Coordinates of C-alpha atoms and ligand atoms in Angstrom, one line a residue:
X12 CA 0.0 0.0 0.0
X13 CA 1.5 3.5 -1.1
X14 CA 0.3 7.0 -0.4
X15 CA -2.7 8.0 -2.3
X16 CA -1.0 10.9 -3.2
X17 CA 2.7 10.4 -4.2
X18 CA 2.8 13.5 -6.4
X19 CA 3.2 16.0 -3.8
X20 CA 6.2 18.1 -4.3
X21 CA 8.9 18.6 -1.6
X22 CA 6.9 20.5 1.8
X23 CA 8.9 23.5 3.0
X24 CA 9.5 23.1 7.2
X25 CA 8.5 25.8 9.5
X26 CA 9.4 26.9 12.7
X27 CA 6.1 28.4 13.8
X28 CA 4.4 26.3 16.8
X29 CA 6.7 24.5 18.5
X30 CA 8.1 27.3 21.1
X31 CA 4.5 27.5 22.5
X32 CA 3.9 23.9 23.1
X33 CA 4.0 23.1 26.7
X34 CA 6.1 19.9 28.4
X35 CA 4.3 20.3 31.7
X36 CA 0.6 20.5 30.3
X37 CA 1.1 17.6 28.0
X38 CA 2.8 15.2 30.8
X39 CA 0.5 16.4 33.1
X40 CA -2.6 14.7 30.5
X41 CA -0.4 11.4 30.4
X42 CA -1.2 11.5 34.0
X43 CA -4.8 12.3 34.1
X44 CA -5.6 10.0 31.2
X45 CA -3.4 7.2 32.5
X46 CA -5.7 7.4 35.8
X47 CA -8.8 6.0 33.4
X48 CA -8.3 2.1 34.1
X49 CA -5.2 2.6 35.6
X50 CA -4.4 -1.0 37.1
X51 CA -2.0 -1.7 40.4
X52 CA 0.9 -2.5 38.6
X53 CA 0.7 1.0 37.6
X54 CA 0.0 0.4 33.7
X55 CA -4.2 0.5 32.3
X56 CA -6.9 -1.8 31.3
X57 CA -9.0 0.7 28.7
X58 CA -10.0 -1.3 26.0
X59 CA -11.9 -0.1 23.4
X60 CA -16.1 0.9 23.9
X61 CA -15.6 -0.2 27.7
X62 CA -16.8 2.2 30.2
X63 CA -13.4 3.5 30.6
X64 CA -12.9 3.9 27.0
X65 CA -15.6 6.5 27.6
X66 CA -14.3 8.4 30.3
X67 CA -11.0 8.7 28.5
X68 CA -12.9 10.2 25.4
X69 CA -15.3 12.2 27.5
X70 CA -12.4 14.0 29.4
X71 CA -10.8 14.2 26.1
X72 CA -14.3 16.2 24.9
X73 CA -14.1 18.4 28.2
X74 CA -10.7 19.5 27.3
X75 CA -10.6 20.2 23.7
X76 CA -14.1 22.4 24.7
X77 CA -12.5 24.2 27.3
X78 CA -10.4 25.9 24.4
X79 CA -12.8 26.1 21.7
X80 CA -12.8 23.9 19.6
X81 CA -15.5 21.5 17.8
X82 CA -15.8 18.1 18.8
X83 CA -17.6 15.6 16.2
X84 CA -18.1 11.9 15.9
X85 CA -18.7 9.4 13.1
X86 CA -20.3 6.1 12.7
X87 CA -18.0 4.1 14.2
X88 CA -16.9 6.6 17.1
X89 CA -14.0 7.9 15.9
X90 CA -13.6 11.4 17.7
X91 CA -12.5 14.5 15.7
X92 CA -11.1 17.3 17.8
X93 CA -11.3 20.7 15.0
X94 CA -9.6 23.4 15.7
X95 CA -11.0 25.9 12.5
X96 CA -8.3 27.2 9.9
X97 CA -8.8 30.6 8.1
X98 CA -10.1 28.5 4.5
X99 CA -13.1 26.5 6.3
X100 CA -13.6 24.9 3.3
X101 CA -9.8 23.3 2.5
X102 CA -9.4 19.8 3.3
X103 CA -8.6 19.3 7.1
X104 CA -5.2 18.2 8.2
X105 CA -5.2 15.2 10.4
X106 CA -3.6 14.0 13.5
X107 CA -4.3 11.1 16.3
X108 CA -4.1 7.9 17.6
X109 CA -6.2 6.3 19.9
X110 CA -7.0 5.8 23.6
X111 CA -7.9 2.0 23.6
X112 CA -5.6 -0.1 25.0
X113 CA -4.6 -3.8 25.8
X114 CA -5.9 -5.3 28.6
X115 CA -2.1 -5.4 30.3
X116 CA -1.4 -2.1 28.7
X117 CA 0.9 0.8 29.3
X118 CA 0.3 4.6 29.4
X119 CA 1.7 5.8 26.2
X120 CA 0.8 3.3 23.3
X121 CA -2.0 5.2 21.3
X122 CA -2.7 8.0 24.5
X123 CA 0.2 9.7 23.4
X124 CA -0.4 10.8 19.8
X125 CA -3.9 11.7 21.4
X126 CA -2.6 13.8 23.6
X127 CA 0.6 15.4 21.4
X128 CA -2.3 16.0 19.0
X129 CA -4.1 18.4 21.7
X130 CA -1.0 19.6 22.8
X131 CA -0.8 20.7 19.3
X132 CA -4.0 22.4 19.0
X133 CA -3.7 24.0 22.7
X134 CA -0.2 25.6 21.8
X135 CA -1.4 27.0 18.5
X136 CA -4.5 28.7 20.4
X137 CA -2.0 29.9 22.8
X138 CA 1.2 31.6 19.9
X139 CA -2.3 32.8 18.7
X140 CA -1.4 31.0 15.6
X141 CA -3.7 31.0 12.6
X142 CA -3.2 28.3 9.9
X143 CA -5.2 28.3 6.4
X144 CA -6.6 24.8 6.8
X145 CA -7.8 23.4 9.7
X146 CA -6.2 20.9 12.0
X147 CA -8.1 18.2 13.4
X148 CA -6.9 15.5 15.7
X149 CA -9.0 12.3 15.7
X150 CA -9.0 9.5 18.6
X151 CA -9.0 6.6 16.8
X152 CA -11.8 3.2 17.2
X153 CA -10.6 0.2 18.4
X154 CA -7.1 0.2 17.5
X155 CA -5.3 -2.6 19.8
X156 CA -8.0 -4.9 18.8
X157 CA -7.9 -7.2 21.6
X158 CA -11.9 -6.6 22.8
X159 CA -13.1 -6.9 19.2
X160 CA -11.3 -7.8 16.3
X161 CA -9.9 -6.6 14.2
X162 CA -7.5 -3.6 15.4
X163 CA -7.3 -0.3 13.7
X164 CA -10.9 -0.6 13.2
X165 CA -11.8 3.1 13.1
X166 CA -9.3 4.0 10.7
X167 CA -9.8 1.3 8.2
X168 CA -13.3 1.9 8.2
X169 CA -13.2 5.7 8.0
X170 CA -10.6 4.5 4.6
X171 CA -13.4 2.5 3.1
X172 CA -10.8 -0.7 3.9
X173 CA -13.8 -2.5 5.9
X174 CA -17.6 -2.6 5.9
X175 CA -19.3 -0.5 8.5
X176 CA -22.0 -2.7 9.1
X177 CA -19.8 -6.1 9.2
X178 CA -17.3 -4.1 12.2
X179 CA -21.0 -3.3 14.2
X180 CA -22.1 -6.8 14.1
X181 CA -18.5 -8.1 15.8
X182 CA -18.9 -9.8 18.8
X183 CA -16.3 -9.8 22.0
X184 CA -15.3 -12.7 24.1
X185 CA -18.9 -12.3 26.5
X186 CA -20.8 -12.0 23.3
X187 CA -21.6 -8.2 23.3
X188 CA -21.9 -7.1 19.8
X189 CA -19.8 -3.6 18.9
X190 CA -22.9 -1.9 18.1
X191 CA -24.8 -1.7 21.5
X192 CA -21.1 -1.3 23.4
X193 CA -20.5 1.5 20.6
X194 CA -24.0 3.3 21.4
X195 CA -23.4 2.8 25.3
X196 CA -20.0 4.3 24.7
X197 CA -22.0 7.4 22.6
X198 CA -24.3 8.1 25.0
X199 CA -21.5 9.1 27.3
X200 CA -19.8 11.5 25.0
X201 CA -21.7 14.4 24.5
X202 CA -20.3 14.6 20.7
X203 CA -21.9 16.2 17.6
X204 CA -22.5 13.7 15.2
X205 CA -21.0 13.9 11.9
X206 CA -23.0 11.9 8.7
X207 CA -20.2 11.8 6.7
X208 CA -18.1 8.5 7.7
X209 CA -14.8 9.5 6.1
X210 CA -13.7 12.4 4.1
X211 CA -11.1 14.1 2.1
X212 CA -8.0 14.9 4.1
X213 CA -4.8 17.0 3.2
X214 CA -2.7 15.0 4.8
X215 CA -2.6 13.0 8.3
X216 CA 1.0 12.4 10.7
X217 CA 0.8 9.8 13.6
X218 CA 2.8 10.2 16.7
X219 CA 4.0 7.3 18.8
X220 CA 5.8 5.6 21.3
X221 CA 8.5 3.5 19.4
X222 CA 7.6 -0.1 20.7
X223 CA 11.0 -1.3 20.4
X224 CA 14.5 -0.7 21.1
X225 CA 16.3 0.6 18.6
X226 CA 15.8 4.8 19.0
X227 CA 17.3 4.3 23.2
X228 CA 20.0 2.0 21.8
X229 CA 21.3 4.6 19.2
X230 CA 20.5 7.7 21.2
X231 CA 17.5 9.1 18.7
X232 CA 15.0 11.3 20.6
X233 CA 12.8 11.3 16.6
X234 CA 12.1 7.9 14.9
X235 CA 11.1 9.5 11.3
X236 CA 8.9 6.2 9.9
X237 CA 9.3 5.8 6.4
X238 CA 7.2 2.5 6.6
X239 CA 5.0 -0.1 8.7
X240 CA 5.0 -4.2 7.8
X241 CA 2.0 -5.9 6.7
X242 CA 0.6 -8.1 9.1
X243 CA -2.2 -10.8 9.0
X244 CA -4.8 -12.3 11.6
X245 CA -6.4 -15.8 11.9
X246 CA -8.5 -17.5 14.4
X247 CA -8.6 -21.3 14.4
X248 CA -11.4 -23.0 15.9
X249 CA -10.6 -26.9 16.8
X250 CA -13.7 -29.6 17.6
X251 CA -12.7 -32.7 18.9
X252 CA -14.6 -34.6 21.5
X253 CA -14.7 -34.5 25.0
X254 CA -14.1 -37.4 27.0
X255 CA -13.5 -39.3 30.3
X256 CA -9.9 -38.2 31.2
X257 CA -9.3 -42.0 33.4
X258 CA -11.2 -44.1 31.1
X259 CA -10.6 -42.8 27.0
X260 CA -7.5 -44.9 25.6
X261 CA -5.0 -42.4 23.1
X262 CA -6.7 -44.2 20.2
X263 CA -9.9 -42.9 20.3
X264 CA -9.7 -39.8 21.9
X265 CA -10.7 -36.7 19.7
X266 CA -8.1 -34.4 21.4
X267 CA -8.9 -30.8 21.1
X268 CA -5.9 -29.3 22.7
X269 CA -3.3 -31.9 21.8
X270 CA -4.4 -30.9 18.0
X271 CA -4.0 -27.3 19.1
X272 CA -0.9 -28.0 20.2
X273 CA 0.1 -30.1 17.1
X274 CA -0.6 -27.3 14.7
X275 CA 0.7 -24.6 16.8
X276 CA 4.1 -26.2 16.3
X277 CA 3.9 -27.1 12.6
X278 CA 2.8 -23.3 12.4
X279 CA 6.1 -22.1 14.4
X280 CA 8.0 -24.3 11.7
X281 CA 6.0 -22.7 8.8
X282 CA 7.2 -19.2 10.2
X283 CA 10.6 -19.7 11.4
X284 CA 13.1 -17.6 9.2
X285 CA 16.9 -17.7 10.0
X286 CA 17.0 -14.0 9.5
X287 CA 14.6 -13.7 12.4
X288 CA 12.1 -11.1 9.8
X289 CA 8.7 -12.8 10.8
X290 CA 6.8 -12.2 13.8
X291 CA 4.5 -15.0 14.4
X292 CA 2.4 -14.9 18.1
X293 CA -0.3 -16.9 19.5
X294 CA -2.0 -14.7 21.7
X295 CA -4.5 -16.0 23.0
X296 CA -5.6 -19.9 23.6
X297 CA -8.7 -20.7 24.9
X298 CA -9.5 -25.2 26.1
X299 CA -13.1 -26.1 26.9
X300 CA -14.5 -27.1 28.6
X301 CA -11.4 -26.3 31.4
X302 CA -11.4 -29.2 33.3
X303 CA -8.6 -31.1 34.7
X304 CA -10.4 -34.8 34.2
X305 CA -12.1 -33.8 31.2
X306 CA -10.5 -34.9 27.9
X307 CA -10.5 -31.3 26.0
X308 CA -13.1 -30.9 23.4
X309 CA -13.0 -27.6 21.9
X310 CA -10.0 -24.9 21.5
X311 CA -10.0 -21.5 20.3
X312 CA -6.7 -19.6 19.3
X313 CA -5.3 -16.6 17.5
X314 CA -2.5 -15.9 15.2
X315 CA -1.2 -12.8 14.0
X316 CA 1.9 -12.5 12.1
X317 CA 3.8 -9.7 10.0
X318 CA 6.7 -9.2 7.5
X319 CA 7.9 -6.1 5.8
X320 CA 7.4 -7.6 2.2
X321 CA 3.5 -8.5 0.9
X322 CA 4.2 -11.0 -0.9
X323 CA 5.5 -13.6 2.5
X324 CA 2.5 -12.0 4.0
X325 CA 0.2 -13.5 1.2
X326 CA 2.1 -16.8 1.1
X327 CA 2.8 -17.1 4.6
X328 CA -1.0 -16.3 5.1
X329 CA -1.8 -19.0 2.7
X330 CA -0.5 -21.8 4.0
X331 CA -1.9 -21.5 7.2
X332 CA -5.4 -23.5 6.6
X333 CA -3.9 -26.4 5.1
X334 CA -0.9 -26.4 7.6
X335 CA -3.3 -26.3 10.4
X336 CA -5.8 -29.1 8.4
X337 CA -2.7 -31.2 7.8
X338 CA -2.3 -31.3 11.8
X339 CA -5.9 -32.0 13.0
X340 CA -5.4 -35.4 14.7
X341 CA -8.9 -36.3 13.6
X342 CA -10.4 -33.3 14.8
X343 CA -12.3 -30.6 13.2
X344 CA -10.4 -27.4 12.1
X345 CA -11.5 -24.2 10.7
X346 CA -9.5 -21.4 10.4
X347 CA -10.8 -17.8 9.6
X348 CA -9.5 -15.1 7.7
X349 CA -9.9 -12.2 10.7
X350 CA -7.8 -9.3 8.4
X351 CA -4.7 -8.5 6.1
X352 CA -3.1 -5.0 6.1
X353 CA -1.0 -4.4 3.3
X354 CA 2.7 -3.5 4.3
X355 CA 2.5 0.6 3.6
X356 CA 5.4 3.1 2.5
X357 CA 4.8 6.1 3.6
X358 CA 4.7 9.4 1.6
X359 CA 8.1 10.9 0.9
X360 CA 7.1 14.5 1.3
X361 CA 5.8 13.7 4.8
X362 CA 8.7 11.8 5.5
X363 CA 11.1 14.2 4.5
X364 CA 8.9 16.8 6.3
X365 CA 9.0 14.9 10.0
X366 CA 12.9 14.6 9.0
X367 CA 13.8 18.5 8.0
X368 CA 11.5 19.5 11.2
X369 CA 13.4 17.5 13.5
X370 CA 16.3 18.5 12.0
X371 CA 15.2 22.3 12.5
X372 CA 14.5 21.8 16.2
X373 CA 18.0 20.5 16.9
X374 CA 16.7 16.7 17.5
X375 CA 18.4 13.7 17.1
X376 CA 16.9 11.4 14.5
X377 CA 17.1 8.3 12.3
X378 CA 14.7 6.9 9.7
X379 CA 13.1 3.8 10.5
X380 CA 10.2 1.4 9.7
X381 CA 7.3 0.1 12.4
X382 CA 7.0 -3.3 13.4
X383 CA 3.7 -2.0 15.0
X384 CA 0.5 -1.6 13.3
X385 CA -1.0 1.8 13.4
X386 CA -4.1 3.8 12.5
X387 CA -1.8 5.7 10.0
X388 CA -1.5 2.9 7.6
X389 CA -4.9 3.0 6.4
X390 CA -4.8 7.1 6.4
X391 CA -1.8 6.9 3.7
X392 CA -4.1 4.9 1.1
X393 CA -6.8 8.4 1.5
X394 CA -3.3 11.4 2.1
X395 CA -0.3 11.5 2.4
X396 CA 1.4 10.4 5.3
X397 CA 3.8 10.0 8.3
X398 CA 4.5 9.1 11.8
X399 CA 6.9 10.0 14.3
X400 CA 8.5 7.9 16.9
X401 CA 9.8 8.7 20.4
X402 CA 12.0 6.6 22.3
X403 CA 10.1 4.0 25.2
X404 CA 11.9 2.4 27.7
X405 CA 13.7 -0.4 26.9
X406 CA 11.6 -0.8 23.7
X407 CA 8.8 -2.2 26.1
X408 CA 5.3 -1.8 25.2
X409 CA 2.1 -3.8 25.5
X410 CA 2.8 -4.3 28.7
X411 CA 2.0 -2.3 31.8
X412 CA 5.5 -1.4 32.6
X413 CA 5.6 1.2 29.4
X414 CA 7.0 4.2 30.1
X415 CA 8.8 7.6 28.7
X416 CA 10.0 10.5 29.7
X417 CA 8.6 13.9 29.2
X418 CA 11.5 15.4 27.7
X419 CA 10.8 12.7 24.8
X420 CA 7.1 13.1 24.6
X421 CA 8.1 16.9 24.5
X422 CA 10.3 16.5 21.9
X423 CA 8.1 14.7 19.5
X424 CA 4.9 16.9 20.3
X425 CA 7.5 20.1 19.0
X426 CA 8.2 17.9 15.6
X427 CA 4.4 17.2 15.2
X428 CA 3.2 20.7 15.9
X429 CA 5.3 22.3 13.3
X430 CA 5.1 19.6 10.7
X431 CA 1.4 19.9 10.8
X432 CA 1.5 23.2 10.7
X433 CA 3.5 22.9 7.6
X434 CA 1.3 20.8 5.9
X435 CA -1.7 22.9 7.0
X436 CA -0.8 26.5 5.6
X437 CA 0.9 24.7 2.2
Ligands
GLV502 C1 -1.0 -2.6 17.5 O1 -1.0 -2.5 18.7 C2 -0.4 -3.7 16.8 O2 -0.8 -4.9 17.1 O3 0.5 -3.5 16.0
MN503 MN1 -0.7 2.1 19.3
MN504 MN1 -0.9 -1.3 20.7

């Protein structure tokens, strides 16, 4: 997947907005914001259309209203933040992430280019900075993708890359379809609703925790993203037959888990590249009906994997039913195609944009690609577009132990504020 829009010439940088943008405040937000499912081991539980999915977006409202701006949402609850340029009618610039989370998440994944978006809009308000289109930072639906599947969902179906009405009949693990979580999540929001789902954008940047190592280990404050792998998700269902744990010989048992467990290794062998490339997880197994003397008759698991290149996605991805049918042990498999995302190049005028403005401001950087997924790969098939990285500790993330400093989330805020401001006023 490229940019929609790979004509766009070379984008001046500017050094306009990033003085006014304020370290304290926007470290001060990671802190309210992380308090919303905050979970003892000091990371947060906010996962998406939950009750404190809510509260994050309705504090999120409170704030962007206490300076002014419009707050709007869309069919599938992604939340636009506007603040209004001089040419009302241009095509908006965009900037977000989301405020979903995994259930053992950290503060920072997805908050942050929330809340550097804000920071954005807060510190042009106060340079008393007018740009000619307007800015508009969007929280994200349903990014992580762990309540309902699949992730990024807000952004792919604001891109036209999946069917409204298929994401609102998704069901999560306690069978609560998207639709009545998404209207319970609504109701809380006092948002103007907005009928248009999707429209034209000038041009959209990301900002992000890294996720991984490399920007600490080389002393980057900016990770400029020129790219993000393509990555594909399956579920595999397994019937077998449950059984009398004392009494069923091996030879007639219809062993759900010992299948499971069967095809789980022939897919580790399908994946396993010298080079180390693929990333291939099993994150979630589920064995029913859970009981120690009870031969195991159903399981339920997930794969995801990713690769830079499409086409080792595609095969990869294609060999994956008739691995798993090859390994059944006489049970019953079916494996479902949950989503494939297109590895996605990012616009070169953005990129070199992020890079020249970090450059500008004095910053360490390095280009780099994302092993993560992000909302920003569907935006480059509708604008062009670009992320920016900051460093996390240790390159941990998913995980509640996530953290960063605010000199970093400063850092990248000051990149993002003037790079959209370039790109807004071209
Ligand atoms: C997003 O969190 C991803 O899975 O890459
Ligand atoms: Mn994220
Ligand atoms: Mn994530």
């Amino acid at each position: 997947m490229t940019s929609g829009q790979a004509t766009l010439n070379r984008i001046q940088p500017v050094q306009t907005v990033a003085r006014f943008v304020d370290a304290a405040r926007l470290w001060q937000r990671h802190v309210e914001t992380g308090r919303i499912g905050a979970t003892p081991k000091g990371g947060v539980n906010r996962q998406a259309l939950s009750p404190e999915d809510a509260r994050a977006r309705a504090q999120l409202t409170t704030w962007a209203r206490a300076r002014g701006f419009g707050v709007f949402t869309d069919a599938i609850g992604n939340l636009f933040v506007r603040r209004e340029g001089t040419d009302k009618a241009a095509r908006p610039v965009l900037t977000g992430s989301h405020l979903d989370t995994q259930p053992t998440g950290g503060r920072y994944d997805g908050a942050y280019g929330v809340l550097a978006g804000l920071e954005v809009l807060e510190a042009l308000e106060d340079g008393g900075i007018r740009t000619k289109r307007s800015i508009e930072l969007v929280a994200w639906t349903n990014e992580e993708g762990s309540r309902f599947q699949p992730g990024a969902m807000g952004s792919a179906v604001f891109a036209g890359h999946n069917d409204l009405q298929k994401m609102l009949a998704v069901t999560d693990r306690a069978g609560v379809m998207l639709k009545d979580a998404l209207a319970q999540t609504l109701s809380a929001v006092p948002a103007t609703p907005r009928s248009a789902l999707g429209f034209p954008v000038d041009g959209y940047i990301e900002a992000h925790i890294e996720q991984g190592p490399v920007l600490e280990a080389t002393g980057n404050t900016i990770g400029v993203v020129t790219m993000i792998q393509g990555a594909r998700r399956f579920t595999i269902d397994i019937v077998g037959e449950e059984a009398h744990a004392g009494t069923t010989p091996r030879k007639v048992r219809k062993d759900a888990l010992s299948a499971a467990v069967k095809i789980v290794t022939a897919l580790e062998d399908l994946m396993r590249d010298d080079a180390d490339i693929v990333r291939f997880t099993v994150g979630r197994f589920e064995v029913y009906p859970g009981s120690p003397n009870t031969v195991p008759g159903r399981v339920h698991f997930t794969i995801d994997f990713r690769h830079p290149e499409a086409k080792v996605v595609r095969e990869l991805g294609d060999r994956v039913a008739t691995v798993a049918k090859a390994n059944a042990k006489g049970c019953d498999v079916t494996v479902t195609d949950i989503s494939y995302v297109a590895p996605c190049v990012f616009a070169k005028p953005v990129v070199d944009l992020v890079r020249d403005t970090a450059e500008a401001l004095g910053l360490r950087h390095m280009d780099m690609p994302s092993g993560a997924g992000h909302d920003a790969m569907h935006m480059n098939a509708l604008c062009p577009t670009g992320m920016i990285f900051v460093p996390c500790l240790r390159g941990v993330s998913h995980n509640e132990s996530e953290s960063a400093t605010s000199d970093d989330l400063a850092a990248g805020c000051r990149v993002l504020a003037d790079a959209l401001v370039a790109l807004a006023d071209r």
